[in-house]
């Protein structure tokens, strides 16, 4: 079953612009993670935010978590062509099982 | 440090056959996870192995099975293949905390 639901499903922006993706989930979580997938290949871990954290930064990435609304957002600033990929949120409900959303397909146009 | 490796990269089988997929975790990682990414269905959790034991299983039929070896590498076996088993199978490893590190995947095509 899918827990996280990403929004939008697809996003196309110009290089240099900021990209924001949202994720909503249904149940209580221990943490929420964001992953990137390039063209049907393996997933790359981007960032983990714990349930008691509200915001986290890593380079050009900024993640927020609102547990009261059961939602998270991923902001990529100053986008580059290499950021073109699918982005997934994954929630950790315990028992070492990650539950992934359907993903947001991000396209950066030069 | 070498990442998670998976073999083969591509696998083509016919309906009813068996498929074996292999995964080598990052050195020092004791947990291995398997996920299925089928078109239109997203990433679905399959199995979790830790210290040689199956610890958790997703909502998949028993013909999906696997094992973890003493060196922590893992095999995923899919018996009696069906067309809908065509997917990208991803393996991930973890040293015990929540972050999972993924391999490049094995693309299984069932004809």
mmCIF file of C-alpha atoms in Angstrom, chain A residues 3 9 12 22 25 27 45 50-51 67 69 73 75 78 101 105 110:
data_model
loop_
_atom_site.group_PDB
_atom_site.id
_atom_site.type_symbol
_atom_site.label_atom_id
_atom_site.label_comp_id
_atom_site.label_asym_id
_atom_site.label_seq_id
_atom_site.Cartn_x
_atom_site.Cartn_y
_atom_site.Cartn_z
ATOM 1 C CA UNK A 3 1.394 5.851 2.273
ATOM 2 C CA UNK A 9 2.918 14.163 -10.144
ATOM 3 C CA UNK A 12 8.630 21.191 -15.361
ATOM 4 C CA UNK A 22 4.949 17.995 -1.494
ATOM 5 C CA UNK A 25 1.018 10.582 4.467
ATOM 6 C CA UNK A 27 -0.238 7.314 9.721
ATOM 7 C CA UNK A 45 19.059 8.954 -0.550
ATOM 8 C CA UNK A 50 12.862 12.813 12.073
ATOM 9 C CA UNK A 51 9.356 13.160 13.406
ATOM 10 C CA UNK A 67 3.334 16.155 11.607
ATOM 11 C CA UNK A 69 -0.855 18.012 8.830
ATOM 12 C CA UNK A 73 7.865 19.407 1.353
ATOM 13 C CA UNK A 75 12.530 22.452 -1.987
ATOM 14 C CA UNK A 78 18.665 27.095 -8.071
ATOM 15 C CA UNK A 101 4.781 7.500 -2.585
ATOM 16 C CA UNK A 105 8.757 13.631 -12.050
ATOM 17 C CA UNK A 110 17.819 24.495 -20.026
#
